[in-house]
Amino acid sequence: MAVAPTLAPSDAELSDSMLLMKEPIQRLQAVEEAAVQAMNLGDIDRCLFLRMQALALAKLCMDDPTVQDRDVIFAKAHLQLSATYLEMGYGDQAYWHASRDPSNAPIHEAMGDLFVFAKDSGVPMIENDTKRTKKRAKSPKTPTSPQGIGAPDEVQQDFYERALACYDKTKVKQGRDEEAAGFLSLAISSYEMQTVPNGSAVAHLNFELGCVYHRLHKYKEAISALEKAHSFCEQQRDLGRNDPLSLMVMKEKGCTLYDCESFTEAQATFEELIQLQRKEYGGGSIVVAETLKYIGDCAVGLRNMEEACKRYNRAVRIMKRKYGIHDPNVRELIAYIRELNFQEDAETEQQTGEE
């Protein structure tokens, strides 16, 4: 009687069985690598399955005294699972995994910016999920609220604001600035309620809020938010700290004032900005040339063509040195200066004729 041949296990089966014999930390490393490969291949469902396995293995590592940095490993597993949920559009679930465990705190302290919510969040958020999170943010009794039941307040609070900032960036990329402004306002309010408010974070959020309001043509609200950010930067300057945000805020404020036709205030803002830029980058910098053009634009708005041409000519000299006479931007600005000179001559002749 012939004996049926035994089938040899496949390479995959051997690999899986060998993996199960390894220590949890080794199995965790293998699963993490497989999850990264799945994500790179676009197989998010498999990546999610592997991230769940990784979290279970990380919990086993917590019971192994020979494993170093157990808290960090466990927190990292939570955060990677959170990132996968975020990619799939489950923002609420992502927020919960990123904030529920106290051991996430060392990750935040070590990295400075938690990759889950600092990543470029151009992911499609599920509409209902976004509304649900916003609703919970307003409720003091729910688990995902900063003062909710369970998680430590300070850790919970910080991750909560990062979640709001993540939703804001998503809405901005979707062109839904009204909703983005709402999330930014919630994040700012939440930061300001902290025992020791993070002034730098609030200033950056106010700057972003000002930019959003500018795009919405809500100039009064935009200027208010930008002035709050500028006030923080002024305080830092008084303490001898130069925050790069200061130049960005002043430029955005000047552009907002120009767009709402407050040309005198806009020109004063750009004049202040250009002094700081000359100290920071030197008088021949291209950013100085850009601001000279802005000042020239304000002068045109004030019907001061002579002043406008003077500022434009200075900008042209810098641009010639940087790009050469044949650069399209240089040639365009030169043509515009000639047009302004022609207009000025025509106006002068008209005034002379009237006299």
XYZ file of C-alpha atoms in Angstrom:
355
model
C 0.000 0.000 0.000
C 1.502 3.241 -1.079
C 1.973 5.942 1.518
C 0.738 9.349 0.461
C 3.624 11.785 0.331
C 3.647 14.473 3.004
C 3.489 17.955 1.610
C 6.454 20.111 2.525
C 5.486 23.386 4.202
C 5.739 26.421 1.998
C 8.402 29.088 2.558
C 5.734 31.428 3.896
C 4.477 28.809 6.387
C 8.038 28.075 7.526
C 8.692 31.777 7.890
C 5.526 32.272 9.963
C 6.243 29.288 12.218
C 9.841 30.395 12.763
C 8.622 33.890 13.544
C 6.286 32.557 16.247
C 9.279 30.909 17.978
C 11.096 34.220 18.329
C 10.970 36.615 21.260
C 8.176 39.236 21.177
C 10.610 42.067 20.442
C 11.989 40.244 17.378
C 8.490 39.393 16.189
C 7.512 43.022 16.710
C 10.386 44.233 14.534
C 9.421 41.804 11.766
C 5.765 42.850 11.899
C 6.716 46.540 11.813
C 8.836 45.978 8.704
C 5.981 44.109 7.034
C 3.575 46.931 7.919
C 5.881 49.510 6.334
C 6.110 47.406 3.168
C 2.319 47.043 3.037
C 1.884 50.808 3.403
C 4.436 51.461 0.652
C 2.516 49.082 -1.628
C -0.738 50.883 -0.867
C -2.279 47.895 0.935
C -3.674 49.891 3.862
C -6.005 47.091 5.054
C -3.074 44.700 5.507
C -1.051 47.482 7.106
C -3.854 48.051 9.636
C -3.969 44.312 10.439
C -0.197 44.271 10.994
C -0.279 47.412 13.141
C -2.867 45.710 15.377
C -0.508 42.732 15.691
C 2.331 45.111 16.520
C 0.315 46.671 19.340
C -0.419 43.224 20.805
C 3.285 42.314 20.612
C 4.249 45.627 22.193
C 1.995 44.751 25.133
C 3.880 41.447 25.488
C 7.153 43.390 25.474
C 5.865 45.428 28.430
C 6.010 42.222 30.521
C 9.574 41.395 29.455
C 12.132 43.016 31.816
C 14.962 42.401 29.322
C 13.432 44.761 26.750
C 14.763 48.301 26.947
C 12.545 51.383 26.506
C 9.367 49.351 26.920
C 7.206 52.441 27.396
C 8.532 53.992 24.212
C 7.962 50.786 22.224
C 4.392 50.530 23.513
C 3.684 54.189 22.773
C 5.181 53.895 19.297
C 2.905 50.946 18.505
C -0.126 52.994 19.569
C 0.979 55.918 17.441
C 1.718 53.858 14.339
C -1.723 52.278 14.596
C -3.120 55.782 14.976
C -1.312 56.914 11.819
C -2.805 54.010 9.879
C -6.313 54.851 11.063
C -5.658 58.445 10.034
C -4.649 57.319 6.523
C -7.918 55.384 6.263
C -9.904 58.448 7.281
C -10.872 57.299 10.768
C -9.775 60.464 12.532
C -11.731 59.759 15.733
C -10.112 56.345 16.155
C -6.711 57.829 15.344
C -7.130 60.488 18.003
C -8.170 57.918 20.602
C -5.111 55.720 20.056
C -2.774 58.696 20.010
C -4.031 60.149 23.270
C -5.368 57.404 25.504
C -2.107 56.088 26.925
C 0.164 58.008 29.334
C 3.230 56.305 27.843
C 2.755 58.452 24.746
C 4.192 61.375 26.716
C 7.872 60.322 26.376
C 7.429 60.092 22.605
C 6.085 63.627 22.509
C 8.898 64.912 24.713
C 11.595 63.080 22.761
C 10.463 63.946 19.249
C 9.116 67.417 19.945
C 6.469 66.919 17.318
C 4.446 63.776 17.297
C 4.514 62.347 13.798
C 0.882 61.273 13.854
C -0.463 64.802 13.866
C 2.614 66.608 12.515
C 2.643 64.593 9.291
C 1.418 66.225 6.083
C -2.240 65.514 6.674
C -3.702 65.749 3.217
C -5.796 62.658 3.913
C -9.516 62.563 3.189
C -11.404 62.801 6.455
C -14.805 61.166 6.701
C -17.374 63.943 6.999
C -19.366 62.360 9.811
C -16.194 61.566 11.723
C -15.066 65.195 11.541
C -18.439 66.486 12.722
C -18.483 63.967 15.557
C -15.050 65.014 16.798
C -15.983 68.702 16.597
C -19.152 67.974 18.577
C -17.202 66.110 21.235
C -14.695 68.944 21.459
C -17.498 71.199 22.695
C -18.741 68.704 25.292
C -16.993 68.589 28.714
C -18.373 65.129 29.544
C -17.097 62.981 26.700
C -13.938 60.823 26.810
C -12.311 62.578 23.841
C -12.740 66.024 25.372
C -9.559 67.463 26.984
C -11.185 67.435 30.425
C -12.844 64.072 29.749
C -12.867 61.088 32.078
C -9.854 58.799 32.139
C -6.684 59.991 30.460
C -4.246 62.406 32.178
C -5.272 65.988 31.461
C -1.947 67.449 30.282
C -1.154 64.604 27.871
C -4.769 64.473 26.678
C -4.888 68.238 26.202
C -1.772 68.390 24.062
C -2.834 65.572 21.746
C -6.315 67.061 21.491
C -4.929 70.313 20.106
C -2.794 68.379 17.646
C -5.891 66.546 16.452
C -7.670 69.857 15.852
C -4.650 71.189 13.971
C -4.645 68.015 11.851
C -8.302 68.508 10.914
C -7.579 72.155 10.122
C -4.808 71.277 7.647
C -7.093 68.734 5.995
C -9.881 71.274 5.538
C -7.416 73.838 4.155
C -6.219 71.334 1.548
C -9.828 70.600 0.653
C -10.428 74.323 0.152
C -12.923 74.432 3.022
C -11.543 77.456 4.810
C -14.693 78.198 6.836
C -14.426 74.837 8.604
C -10.651 75.209 8.926
C -11.139 78.542 10.698
C -13.535 76.858 13.118
C -11.043 74.135 14.024
C -8.233 76.672 14.417
C -10.358 78.787 16.747
C -11.139 75.701 18.851
C -7.447 74.787 19.029
C -6.468 78.324 20.090
C -9.158 78.389 22.796
C -8.004 75.011 24.061
C -4.348 76.080 24.258
C -5.277 79.280 26.090
C -7.147 77.275 28.763
C -3.972 75.432 29.794
C -2.413 76.162 33.177
C 0.711 77.434 31.415
C -0.364 78.360 27.868
C 2.052 77.542 25.057
C 2.523 81.061 23.693
C 4.514 79.939 20.660
C 1.856 77.410 19.612
C -0.913 79.992 20.054
C 1.034 82.525 17.960
C 1.532 80.026 15.128
C -2.147 79.080 15.196
C -3.159 82.759 15.158
C -0.916 83.252 12.124
C -2.582 80.319 10.336
C -6.009 81.632 11.344
C -5.112 85.058 9.949
C -4.101 83.474 6.630
C -7.388 81.542 6.448
C -9.467 84.645 7.216
C -7.481 86.570 4.585
C -8.439 84.000 1.950
C -12.053 84.293 3.093
C -11.840 88.110 2.657
C -12.649 88.539 6.361
C -10.027 91.226 6.729
C -11.016 92.517 10.168
C -10.807 89.031 11.696
C -7.573 88.314 9.814
C -5.855 91.452 11.103
C -7.042 90.739 14.656
C -5.526 87.232 14.593
C -2.291 88.446 12.989
C -1.905 91.241 15.545
C -2.138 88.669 18.350
C 0.631 86.644 16.710
C 2.669 89.816 16.146
C 2.285 90.789 19.808
C 3.873 87.488 20.889
C 6.751 87.980 18.429
C 7.329 91.499 19.785
C 7.544 90.112 23.325
C 10.120 87.560 22.157
C 12.141 90.282 20.435
C 12.162 92.325 23.649
C 13.639 89.264 25.367
C 16.381 89.039 22.735
C 14.816 86.132 20.818
C 14.230 86.489 17.095
C 11.320 84.285 16.087
C 11.218 83.600 12.296
C 7.431 83.735 12.611
C 7.687 87.509 13.113
C 8.653 88.214 9.488
C 5.940 85.897 8.156
C 3.289 87.566 10.323
C 4.288 91.070 9.243
C 4.281 90.130 5.564
C 0.824 88.530 5.833
C -0.492 91.496 7.815
C 0.826 93.940 5.206
C -0.752 91.957 2.358
C -4.072 91.783 4.229
C -4.079 95.540 4.850
C -3.263 96.133 1.176
C -6.111 93.881 0.012
C -8.598 95.754 2.195
C -7.223 99.004 0.692
C -5.672 100.300 3.922
C -2.661 101.428 1.914
C -1.112 103.759 4.518
C -1.147 101.091 7.252
C 0.076 98.459 4.794
C 2.993 100.658 3.720
C 3.970 101.306 7.355
C 3.902 97.541 8.031
C 6.100 96.788 5.021
C 8.517 99.591 5.988
C 8.926 97.982 9.411
C 9.303 94.556 7.803
C 12.016 95.653 5.381
C 14.172 97.016 8.209
C 14.086 93.623 9.930
C 14.761 91.797 6.645
C 17.828 93.937 5.952
C 19.231 93.015 9.367
C 18.391 89.345 8.876
C 19.277 88.779 5.197
C 21.201 91.866 4.037
C 20.093 94.743 1.821
C 20.753 92.845 -1.417
C 18.505 89.893 -0.588
C 15.706 88.910 -2.937
C 13.230 88.989 -0.015
C 14.098 92.669 0.386
C 13.365 93.164 -3.323
C 9.986 91.493 -2.856
C 9.103 93.832 0.013
C 10.255 96.852 -2.015
C 7.726 95.793 -4.654
C 5.015 95.596 -1.979
C 5.880 99.110 -0.785
C 5.723 100.274 -4.389
C 2.268 98.697 -4.733
C 1.099 100.612 -1.647
C 2.476 103.845 -3.101
C 0.509 103.203 -6.314
C -2.604 102.715 -4.184
C -1.898 106.104 -2.593
C -1.399 107.654 -6.061
C 2.234 108.469 -5.254
C 3.766 107.333 -8.549
C 7.150 108.944 -7.893
C 7.600 106.994 -4.656
C 6.338 103.813 -6.327
C 8.856 104.083 -9.176
C 11.684 104.744 -6.709
C 10.894 101.553 -4.766
C 10.373 99.502 -7.922
C 13.718 100.667 -9.341
C 15.511 99.551 -6.175
C 13.824 96.166 -6.477
C 14.888 95.925 -10.131
C 18.550 96.588 -9.236
C 18.539 93.705 -6.755
C 16.725 91.384 -9.172
C 19.174 92.208 -11.993
C 22.109 91.181 -9.800
C 20.377 87.949 -8.816
C 18.720 86.874 -12.073
C 20.098 89.040 -14.892
C 18.464 91.597 -17.182
C 16.702 88.984 -19.322
C 14.730 87.384 -16.499
C 10.957 87.602 -17.286
C 10.142 89.031 -13.854
C 12.779 91.738 -14.238
C 11.568 92.690 -17.700
C 7.938 92.730 -16.546
C 8.702 95.072 -13.644
C 10.732 97.403 -15.885
C 7.804 97.594 -18.309
C 5.456 98.391 -15.420
C 7.744 101.207 -14.220
C 7.718 102.726 -17.721
C 3.926 102.552 -17.743
C 3.754 104.343 -14.379
C 6.146 107.037 -15.584
C 3.979 107.542 -18.659
C 0.863 107.840 -16.472
C 2.640 110.313 -14.181
C 3.747 112.459 -17.139
C 0.213 112.426 -18.550
C -1.265 113.495 -15.206
C 1.318 116.291 -14.878
C 0.504 117.602 -18.352
C -3.224 117.497 -17.565
C -2.722 119.474 -14.333
C -0.556 122.040 -16.172
C -3.223 122.463 -18.861
C -5.935 123.016 -16.254
C -3.862 125.733 -14.612
